[in-house]
Tab-separated table of C-alpha atoms and ligand atoms in Angstrom:
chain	number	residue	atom	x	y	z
A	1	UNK	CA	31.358	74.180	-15.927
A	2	UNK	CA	30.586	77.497	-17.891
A	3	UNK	CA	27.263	78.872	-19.056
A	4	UNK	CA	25.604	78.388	-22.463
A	5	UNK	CA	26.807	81.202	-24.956
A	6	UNK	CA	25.172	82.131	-27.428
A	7	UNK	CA	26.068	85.541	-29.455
A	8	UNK	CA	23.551	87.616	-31.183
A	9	UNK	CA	25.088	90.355	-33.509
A	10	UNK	CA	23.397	92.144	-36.541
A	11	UNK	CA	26.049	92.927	-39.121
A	12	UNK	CA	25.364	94.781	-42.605
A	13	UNK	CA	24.664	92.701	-46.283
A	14	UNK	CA	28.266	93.279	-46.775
A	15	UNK	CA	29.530	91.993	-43.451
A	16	UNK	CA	30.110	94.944	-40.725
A	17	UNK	CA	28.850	95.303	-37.705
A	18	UNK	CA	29.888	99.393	-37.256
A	19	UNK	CA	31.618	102.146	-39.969
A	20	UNK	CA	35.310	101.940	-39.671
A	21	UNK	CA	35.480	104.894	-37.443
A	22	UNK	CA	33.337	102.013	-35.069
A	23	UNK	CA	30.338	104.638	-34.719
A	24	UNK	CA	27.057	102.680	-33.925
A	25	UNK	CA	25.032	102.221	-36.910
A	26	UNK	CA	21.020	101.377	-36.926
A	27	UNK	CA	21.279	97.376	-39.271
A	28	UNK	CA	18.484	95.797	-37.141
A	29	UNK	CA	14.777	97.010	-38.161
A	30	UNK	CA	12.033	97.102	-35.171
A	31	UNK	CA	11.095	93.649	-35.627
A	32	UNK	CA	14.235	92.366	-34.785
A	33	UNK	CA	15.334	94.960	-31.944
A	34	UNK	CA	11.748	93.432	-30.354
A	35	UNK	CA	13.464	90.080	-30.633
A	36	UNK	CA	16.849	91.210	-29.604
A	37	UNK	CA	14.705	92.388	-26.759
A	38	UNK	CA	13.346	89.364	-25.606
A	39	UNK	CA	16.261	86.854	-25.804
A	40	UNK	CA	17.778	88.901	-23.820
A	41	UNK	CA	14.899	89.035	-21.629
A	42	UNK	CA	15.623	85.120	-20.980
A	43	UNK	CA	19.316	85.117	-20.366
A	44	UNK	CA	20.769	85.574	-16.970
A	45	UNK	CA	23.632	87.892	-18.101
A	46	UNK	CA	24.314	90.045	-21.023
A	47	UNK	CA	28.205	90.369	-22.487
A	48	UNK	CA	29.890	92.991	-24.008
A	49	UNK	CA	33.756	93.919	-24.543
A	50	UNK	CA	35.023	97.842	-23.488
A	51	UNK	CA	35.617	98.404	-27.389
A	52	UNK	CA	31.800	98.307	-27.229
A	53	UNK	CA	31.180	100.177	-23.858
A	54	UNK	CA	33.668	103.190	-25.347
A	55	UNK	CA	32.330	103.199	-28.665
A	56	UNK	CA	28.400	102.514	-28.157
A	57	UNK	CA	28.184	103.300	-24.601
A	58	UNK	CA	25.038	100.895	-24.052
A	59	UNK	CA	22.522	100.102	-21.313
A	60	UNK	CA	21.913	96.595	-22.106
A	61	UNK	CA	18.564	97.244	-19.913
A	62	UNK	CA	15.309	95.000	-21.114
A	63	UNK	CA	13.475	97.522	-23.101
A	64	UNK	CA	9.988	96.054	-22.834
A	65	UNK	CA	7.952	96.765	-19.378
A	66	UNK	CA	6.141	93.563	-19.826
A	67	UNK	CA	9.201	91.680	-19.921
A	68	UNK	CA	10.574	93.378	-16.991
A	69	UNK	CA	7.459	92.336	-15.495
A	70	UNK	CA	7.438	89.235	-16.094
A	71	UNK	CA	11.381	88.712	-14.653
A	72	UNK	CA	10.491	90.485	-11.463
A	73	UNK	CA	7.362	88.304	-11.311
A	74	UNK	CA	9.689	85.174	-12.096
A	75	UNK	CA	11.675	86.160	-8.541
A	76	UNK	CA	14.777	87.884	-10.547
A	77	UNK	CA	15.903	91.016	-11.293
A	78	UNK	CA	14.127	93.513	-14.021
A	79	UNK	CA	17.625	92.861	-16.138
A	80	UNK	CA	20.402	90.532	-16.481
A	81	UNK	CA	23.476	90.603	-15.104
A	82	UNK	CA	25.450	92.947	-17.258
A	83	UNK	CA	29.050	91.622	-17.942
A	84	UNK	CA	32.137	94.003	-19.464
A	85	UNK	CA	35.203	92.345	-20.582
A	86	UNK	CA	37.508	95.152	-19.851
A	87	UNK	CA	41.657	93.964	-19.107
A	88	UNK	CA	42.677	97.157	-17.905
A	89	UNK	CA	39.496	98.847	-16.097
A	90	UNK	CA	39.030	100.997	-18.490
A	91	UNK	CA	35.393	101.480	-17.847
A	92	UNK	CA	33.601	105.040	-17.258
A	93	UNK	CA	31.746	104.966	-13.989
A	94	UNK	CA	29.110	106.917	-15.353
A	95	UNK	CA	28.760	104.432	-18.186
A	96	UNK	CA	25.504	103.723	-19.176
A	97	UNK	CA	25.846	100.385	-18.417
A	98	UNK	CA	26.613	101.084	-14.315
A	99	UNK	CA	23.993	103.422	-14.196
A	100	UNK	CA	21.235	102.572	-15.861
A	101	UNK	CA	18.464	100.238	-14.994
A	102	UNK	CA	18.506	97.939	-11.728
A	103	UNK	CA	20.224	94.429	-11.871
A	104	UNK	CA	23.726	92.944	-11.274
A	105	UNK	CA	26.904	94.796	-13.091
A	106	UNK	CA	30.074	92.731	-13.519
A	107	UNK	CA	33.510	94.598	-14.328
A	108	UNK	CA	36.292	91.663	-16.011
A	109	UNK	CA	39.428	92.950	-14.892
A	110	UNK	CA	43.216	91.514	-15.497
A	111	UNK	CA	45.895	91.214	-12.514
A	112	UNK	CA	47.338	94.121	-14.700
A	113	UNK	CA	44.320	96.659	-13.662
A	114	UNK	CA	45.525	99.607	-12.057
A	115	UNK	CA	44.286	99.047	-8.628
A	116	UNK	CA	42.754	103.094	-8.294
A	117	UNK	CA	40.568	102.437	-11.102
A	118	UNK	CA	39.614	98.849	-10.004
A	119	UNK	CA	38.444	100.543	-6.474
A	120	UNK	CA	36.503	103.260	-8.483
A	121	UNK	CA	34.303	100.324	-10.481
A	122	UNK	CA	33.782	98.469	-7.180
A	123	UNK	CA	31.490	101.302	-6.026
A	124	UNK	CA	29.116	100.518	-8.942
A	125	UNK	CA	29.940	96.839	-10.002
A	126	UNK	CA	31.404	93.363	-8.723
A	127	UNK	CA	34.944	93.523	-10.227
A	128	UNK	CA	36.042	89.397	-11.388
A	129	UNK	CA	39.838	89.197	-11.767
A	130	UNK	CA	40.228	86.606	-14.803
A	131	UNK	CA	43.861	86.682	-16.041
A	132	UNK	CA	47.343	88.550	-15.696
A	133	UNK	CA	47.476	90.755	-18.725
A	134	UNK	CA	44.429	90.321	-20.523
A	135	UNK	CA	40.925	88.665	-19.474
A	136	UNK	CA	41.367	84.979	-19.032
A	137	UNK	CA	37.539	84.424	-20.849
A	138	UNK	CA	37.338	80.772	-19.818
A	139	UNK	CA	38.499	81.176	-16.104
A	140	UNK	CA	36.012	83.842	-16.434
A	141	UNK	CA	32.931	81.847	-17.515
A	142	UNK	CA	33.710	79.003	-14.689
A	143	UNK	CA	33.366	82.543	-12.468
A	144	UNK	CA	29.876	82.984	-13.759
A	145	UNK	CA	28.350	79.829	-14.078
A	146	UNK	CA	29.632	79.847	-10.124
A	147	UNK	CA	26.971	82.795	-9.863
A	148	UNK	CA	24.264	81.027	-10.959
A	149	UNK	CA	24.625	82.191	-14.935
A	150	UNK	CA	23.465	79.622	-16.719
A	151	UNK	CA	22.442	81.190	-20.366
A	152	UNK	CA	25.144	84.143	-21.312
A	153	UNK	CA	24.139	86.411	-24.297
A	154	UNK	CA	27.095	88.090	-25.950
A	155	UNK	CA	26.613	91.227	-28.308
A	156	UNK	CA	29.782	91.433	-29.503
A	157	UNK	CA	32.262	93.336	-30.523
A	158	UNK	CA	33.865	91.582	-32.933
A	159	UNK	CA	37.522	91.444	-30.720
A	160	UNK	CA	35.429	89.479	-28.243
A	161	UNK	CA	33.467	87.518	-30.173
A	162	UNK	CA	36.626	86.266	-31.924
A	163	UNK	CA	38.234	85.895	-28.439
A	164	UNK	CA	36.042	83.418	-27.169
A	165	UNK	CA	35.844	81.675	-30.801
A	166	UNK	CA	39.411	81.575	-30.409
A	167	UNK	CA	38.786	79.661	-27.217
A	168	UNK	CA	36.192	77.495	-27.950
A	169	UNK	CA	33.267	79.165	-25.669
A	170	UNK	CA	30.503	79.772	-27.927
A	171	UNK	CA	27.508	77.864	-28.211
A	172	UNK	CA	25.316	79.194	-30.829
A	173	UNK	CA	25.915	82.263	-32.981
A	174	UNK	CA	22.782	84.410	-34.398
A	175	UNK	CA	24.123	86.624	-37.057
A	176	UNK	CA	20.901	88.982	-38.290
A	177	UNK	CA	21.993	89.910	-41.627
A	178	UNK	CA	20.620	93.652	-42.767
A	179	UNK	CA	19.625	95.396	-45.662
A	180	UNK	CA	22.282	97.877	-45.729
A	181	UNK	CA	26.158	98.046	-46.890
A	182	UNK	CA	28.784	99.730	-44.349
A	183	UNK	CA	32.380	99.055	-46.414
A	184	UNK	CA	35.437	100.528	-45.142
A	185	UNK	CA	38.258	97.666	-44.951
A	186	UNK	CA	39.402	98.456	-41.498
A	187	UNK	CA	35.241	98.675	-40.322
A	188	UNK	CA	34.268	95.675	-37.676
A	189	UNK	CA	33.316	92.586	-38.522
A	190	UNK	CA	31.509	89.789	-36.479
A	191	UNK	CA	35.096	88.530	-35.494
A	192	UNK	CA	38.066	90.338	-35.825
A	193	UNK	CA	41.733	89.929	-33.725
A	194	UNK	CA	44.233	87.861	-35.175
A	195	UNK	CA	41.642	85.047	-37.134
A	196	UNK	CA	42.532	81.854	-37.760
A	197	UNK	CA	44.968	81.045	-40.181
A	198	UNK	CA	44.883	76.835	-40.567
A	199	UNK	CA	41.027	75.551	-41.803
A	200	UNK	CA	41.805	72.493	-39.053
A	201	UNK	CA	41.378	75.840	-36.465
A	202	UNK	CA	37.995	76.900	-38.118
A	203	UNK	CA	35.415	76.572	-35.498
A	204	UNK	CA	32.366	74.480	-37.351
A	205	UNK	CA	29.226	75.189	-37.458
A	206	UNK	CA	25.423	73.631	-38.471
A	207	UNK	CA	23.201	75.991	-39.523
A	208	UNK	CA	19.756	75.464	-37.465
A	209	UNK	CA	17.825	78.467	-38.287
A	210	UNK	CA	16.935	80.654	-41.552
A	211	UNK	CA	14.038	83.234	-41.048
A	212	UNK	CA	13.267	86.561	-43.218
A	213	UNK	CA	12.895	89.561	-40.406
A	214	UNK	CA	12.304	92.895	-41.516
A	215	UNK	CA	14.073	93.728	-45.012
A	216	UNK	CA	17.018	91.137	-43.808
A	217	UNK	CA	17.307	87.682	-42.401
A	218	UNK	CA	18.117	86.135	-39.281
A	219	UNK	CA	20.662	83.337	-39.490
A	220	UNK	CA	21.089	81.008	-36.585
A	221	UNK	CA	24.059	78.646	-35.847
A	222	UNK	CA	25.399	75.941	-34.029
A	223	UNK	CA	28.863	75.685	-32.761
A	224	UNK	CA	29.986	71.722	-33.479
A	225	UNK	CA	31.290	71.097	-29.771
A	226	UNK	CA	34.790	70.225	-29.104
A	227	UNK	CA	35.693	67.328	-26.535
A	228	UNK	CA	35.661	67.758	-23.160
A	229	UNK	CA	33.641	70.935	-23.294
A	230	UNK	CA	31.909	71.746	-20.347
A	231	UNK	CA	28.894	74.188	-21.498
A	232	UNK	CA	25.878	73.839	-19.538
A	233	UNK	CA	22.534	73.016	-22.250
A	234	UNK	CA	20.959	75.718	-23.920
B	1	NAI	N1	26.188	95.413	-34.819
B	1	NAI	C1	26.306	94.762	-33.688
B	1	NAI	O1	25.572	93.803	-33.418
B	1	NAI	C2	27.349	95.199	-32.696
B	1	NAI	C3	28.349	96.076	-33.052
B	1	NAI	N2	29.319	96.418	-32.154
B	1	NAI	C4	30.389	97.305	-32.606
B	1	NAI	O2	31.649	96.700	-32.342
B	1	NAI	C5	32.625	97.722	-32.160
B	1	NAI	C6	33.449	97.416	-30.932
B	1	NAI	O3	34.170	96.226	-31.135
B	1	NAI	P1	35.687	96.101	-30.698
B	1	NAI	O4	36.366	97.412	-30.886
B	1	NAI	O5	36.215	94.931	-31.394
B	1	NAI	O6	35.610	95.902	-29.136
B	1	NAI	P2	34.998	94.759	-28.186
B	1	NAI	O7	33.706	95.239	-27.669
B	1	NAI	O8	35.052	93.439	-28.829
B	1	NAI	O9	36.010	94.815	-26.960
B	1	NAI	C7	37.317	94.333	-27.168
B	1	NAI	C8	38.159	94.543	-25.963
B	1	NAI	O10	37.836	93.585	-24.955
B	1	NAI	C9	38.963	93.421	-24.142
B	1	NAI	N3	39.324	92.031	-23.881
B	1	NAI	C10	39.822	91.639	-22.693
B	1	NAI	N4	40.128	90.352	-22.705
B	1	NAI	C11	39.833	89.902	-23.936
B	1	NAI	C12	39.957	88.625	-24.521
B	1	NAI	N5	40.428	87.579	-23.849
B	1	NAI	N6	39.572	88.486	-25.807
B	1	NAI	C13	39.065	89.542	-26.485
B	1	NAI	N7	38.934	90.788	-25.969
B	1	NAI	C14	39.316	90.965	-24.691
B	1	NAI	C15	40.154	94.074	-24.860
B	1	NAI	O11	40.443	95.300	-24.206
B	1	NAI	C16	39.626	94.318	-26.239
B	1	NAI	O12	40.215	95.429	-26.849
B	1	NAI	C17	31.874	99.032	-32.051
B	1	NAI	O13	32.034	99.745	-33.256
B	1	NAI	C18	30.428	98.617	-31.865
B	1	NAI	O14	29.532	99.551	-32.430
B	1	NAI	C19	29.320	95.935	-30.893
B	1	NAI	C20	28.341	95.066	-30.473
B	1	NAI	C21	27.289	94.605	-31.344
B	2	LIG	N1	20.950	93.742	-32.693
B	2	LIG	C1	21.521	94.930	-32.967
B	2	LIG	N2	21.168	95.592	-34.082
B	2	LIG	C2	21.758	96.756	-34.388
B	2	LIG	O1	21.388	97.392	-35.497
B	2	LIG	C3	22.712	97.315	-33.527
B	2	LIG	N3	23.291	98.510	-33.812
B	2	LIG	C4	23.034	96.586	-32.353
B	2	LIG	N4	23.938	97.088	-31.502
B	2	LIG	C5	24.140	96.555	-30.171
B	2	LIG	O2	23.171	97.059	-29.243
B	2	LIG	C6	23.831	97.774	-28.208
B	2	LIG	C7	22.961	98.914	-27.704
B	2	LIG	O3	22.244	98.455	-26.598
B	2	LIG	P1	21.277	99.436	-25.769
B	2	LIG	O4	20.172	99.825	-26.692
B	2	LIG	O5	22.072	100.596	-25.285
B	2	LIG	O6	20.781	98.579	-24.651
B	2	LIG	C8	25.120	98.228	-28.847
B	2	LIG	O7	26.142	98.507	-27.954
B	2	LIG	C9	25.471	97.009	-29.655
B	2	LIG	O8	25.992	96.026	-28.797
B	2	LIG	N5	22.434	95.395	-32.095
């Protein structure tokens, strides 16, 4: 079993998510941080990839009070678990993401970790081991729906996202789509790493949702499912 995964990213009218030098770049208005806010309010955990960590260095706390509210009234914690896909424990220990806000911190490590920095993140985060070189994403979702994660949210970046394309663990994909152009060839993009090359290996999707936020639109997806998959519902 894995959780539901859906991916929220907000990528430029031309189709980055960050300037080629991968500095953070405002796309989203306020409107649609406030609704970045609150789906991610309702999930259980919140994924990210170190690429992000090092370049953004994000919280991924619940911004609103209310909502934090309203988890802690719900009986759990003020934020969701906050995941980091990260092969080689790579992770600062004063990232923002360990030391931020309350809630449950989850360090993905590889076999390949070297074992002095694995210790170091095990003083501010539950360290998974998922994989010998690199993260082993799907072993790694079984290991969180095991924790009770039932609805994963996945900001990106775009190595990740196209990681667990690549191995058939998304769900739903909402791609906000603003007014502003990044360029730059070698900038991010929702999905990066290798791509696919054949169109039989193109994930499919149906588009469910179309709605005008800000000066930009929010485009919501579903991933056609594969057989056998094992994603708990949405
Ligand atoms: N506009 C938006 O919505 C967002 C933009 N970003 C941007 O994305 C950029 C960072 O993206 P990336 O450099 O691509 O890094 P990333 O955040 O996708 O992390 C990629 C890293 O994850 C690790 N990893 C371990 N196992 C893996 C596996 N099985 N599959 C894939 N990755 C695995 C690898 O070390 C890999 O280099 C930044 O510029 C950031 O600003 C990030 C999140 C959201
Ligand atoms: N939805 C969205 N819109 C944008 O314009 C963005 N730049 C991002 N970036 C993502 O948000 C993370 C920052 O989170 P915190 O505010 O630190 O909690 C950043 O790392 C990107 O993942 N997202």
């Amino acid at each position: 079993m894995r959780p539901y995964v859906f991916v929220n990213l907000a990528m430029s009218a031309d189709g980055k998510i960050s300037t080629r030098e991968r500095r953070q770049v405002k796309i989203s208005g306020s409107e649609d941080f406030e609704r970045v806010d609150l789906i991610k309010a309702d999930a259980d955990g919140i994924m990210v990839g170190i690429g992000t960590v090092l370049a953004d260095n994000p919280s991924l706390t619940v911004k609103s009070a209310r909502r934090k509210g309203e988890r802690k009234a719900a009986g759990r914690e003020e934020n969701p678990a906050r995941i980091v896909v990260d092969s080689m424990a790579r992770t600062p220990v004063d990232a923002d993401i360990l030391v931020k806000g309350s809630g449950k911190r989850i360090v993905a490590v590889s076999a390949a970790a070297p074992a002095g920095r694995v210790d170091a993140l095990k003083e501010r985060a539950e360290v998974v081991v998922a994989g010998e070189q690199t993260v082993d994403l799907a072993a790694l979702m079984e290991a969180l729906a095991g924790i009770g994660i039932r609805r994963l949210m996945v900001e990106g970046g775009g190595t990740l996202i196209w990681g667990l394309f690549q191995a058939g663990l998304v769900d739903e994909l909402r791609t906000y789509v603003g007014s502003v152009v990044i360029g730059g060839s070698g900038a991010p993009t929702p999905a990066d790493g290798e791509g696919f090359l054949a169109e039989s290996e193109f994930p499919r999707l149906t588009l469910t949702g179309v709605e005008r936020i800000d000066d930009g639109v929010l485009l919501t997806w579903q991933v056609k499912k594969e057989e056998g998959d094992r994603s708990l519902r949405g």
